[in-house]
XYZ file of C-alpha atoms in Angstrom:
120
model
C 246.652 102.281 154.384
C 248.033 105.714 152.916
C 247.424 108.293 156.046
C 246.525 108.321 159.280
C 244.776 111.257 159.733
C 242.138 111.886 156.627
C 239.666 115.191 156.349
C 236.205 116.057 154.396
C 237.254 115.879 150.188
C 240.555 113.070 151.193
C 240.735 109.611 150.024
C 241.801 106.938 151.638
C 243.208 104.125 150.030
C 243.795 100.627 151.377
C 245.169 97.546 149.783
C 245.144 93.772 151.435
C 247.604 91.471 149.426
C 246.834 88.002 150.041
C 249.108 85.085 149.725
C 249.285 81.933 150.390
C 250.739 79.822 153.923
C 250.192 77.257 155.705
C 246.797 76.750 156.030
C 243.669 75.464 156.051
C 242.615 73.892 152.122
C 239.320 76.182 152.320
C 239.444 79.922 154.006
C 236.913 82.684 154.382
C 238.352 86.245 153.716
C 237.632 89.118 155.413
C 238.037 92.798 154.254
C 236.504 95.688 156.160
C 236.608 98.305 158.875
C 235.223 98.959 162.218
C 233.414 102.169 162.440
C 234.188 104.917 165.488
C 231.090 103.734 167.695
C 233.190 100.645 168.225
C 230.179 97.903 167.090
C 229.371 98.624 163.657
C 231.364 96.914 160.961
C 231.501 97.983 157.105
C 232.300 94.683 155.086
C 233.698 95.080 151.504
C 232.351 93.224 149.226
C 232.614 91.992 145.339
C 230.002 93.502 143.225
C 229.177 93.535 139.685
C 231.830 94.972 137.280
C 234.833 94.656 139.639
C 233.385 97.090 142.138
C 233.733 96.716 145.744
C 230.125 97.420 147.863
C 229.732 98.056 151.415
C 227.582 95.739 153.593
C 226.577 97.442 157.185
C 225.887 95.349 160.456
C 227.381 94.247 163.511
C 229.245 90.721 162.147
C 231.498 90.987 159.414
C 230.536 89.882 155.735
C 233.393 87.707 154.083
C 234.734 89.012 151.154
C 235.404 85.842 149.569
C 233.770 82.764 151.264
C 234.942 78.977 151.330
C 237.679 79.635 148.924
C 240.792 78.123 148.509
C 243.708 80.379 149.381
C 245.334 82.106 146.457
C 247.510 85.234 146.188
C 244.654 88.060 145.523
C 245.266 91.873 146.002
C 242.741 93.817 147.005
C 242.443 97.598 146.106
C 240.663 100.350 147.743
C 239.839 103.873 147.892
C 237.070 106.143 149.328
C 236.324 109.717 149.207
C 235.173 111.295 152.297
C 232.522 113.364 152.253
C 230.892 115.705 155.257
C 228.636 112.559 156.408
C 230.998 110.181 157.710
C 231.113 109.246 161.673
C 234.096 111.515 162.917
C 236.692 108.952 165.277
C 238.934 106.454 164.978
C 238.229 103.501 162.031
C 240.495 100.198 161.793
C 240.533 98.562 159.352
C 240.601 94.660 159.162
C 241.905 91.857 156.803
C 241.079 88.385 158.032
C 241.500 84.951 156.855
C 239.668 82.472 159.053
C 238.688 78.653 158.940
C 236.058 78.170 156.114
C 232.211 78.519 157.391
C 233.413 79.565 161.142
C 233.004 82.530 163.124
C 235.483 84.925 162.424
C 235.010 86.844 165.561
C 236.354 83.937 167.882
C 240.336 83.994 167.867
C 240.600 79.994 167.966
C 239.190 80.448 164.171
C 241.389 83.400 162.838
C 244.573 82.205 161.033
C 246.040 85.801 159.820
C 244.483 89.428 161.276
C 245.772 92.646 160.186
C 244.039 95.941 161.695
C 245.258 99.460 161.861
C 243.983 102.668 162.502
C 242.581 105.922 161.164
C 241.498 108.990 161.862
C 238.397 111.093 159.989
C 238.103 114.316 161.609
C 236.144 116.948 158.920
């Protein structure tokens, strides 16, 4: 993550560098952030043309899904504009057990999270 304090007009950036460990043969990836009211996660996503997309709900959307484990980097940026949520976002890279729920801690093999601040 490149700041920790980001205004109206900044970008963040954010890159997750996966590699390989000891785990499971097939993982599900997680790359995201948790929005300021605490509930709603933003999932990146793969989309056409090597784009990343943002899926909105309460569970996270895997990134990659039943994959094997491979070293991967994963760039990022955004451009705040005026509409954002203002608070704190973290931001999340998870690998978890393939096809389980990444929200229960038994399943997660690697979590990373930290914190930002979007104040306009």
């Amino acid at each position: 993550l490149n700041g920790a304090l980001f205004r109206t007009s900044d970008t963040v950036g954010y890159q997750a560098t996966l590699t390989t460990g000891s785990t499971p043969t097939q993982v599900d990836i997680y790359l995201g952030a948790l929005l300021p009211d605490g509930v709603t996660f933003v999932s990146f996503v793969p989309s056409p043309g090597g784009t990343i997309a943002f899926v909105f709900g309460p569970v996270p959307v895997p990134f990659l899904a039943n994959t094997t484990l491979a070293p991967h980097v994963v760039p990022f940026s955004y451009t705040f504009a005026w509409s954002e949520p203002v608070g704190t976002y973290y931001t999340y890279t998870g690998i978890v057990v393939a096809e389980t729920d990444p929200l229960q801690p038994a399943n997660q093999l690697s979590l990373a999270i930290q914190a930002f601040q979007f104040m306009p």
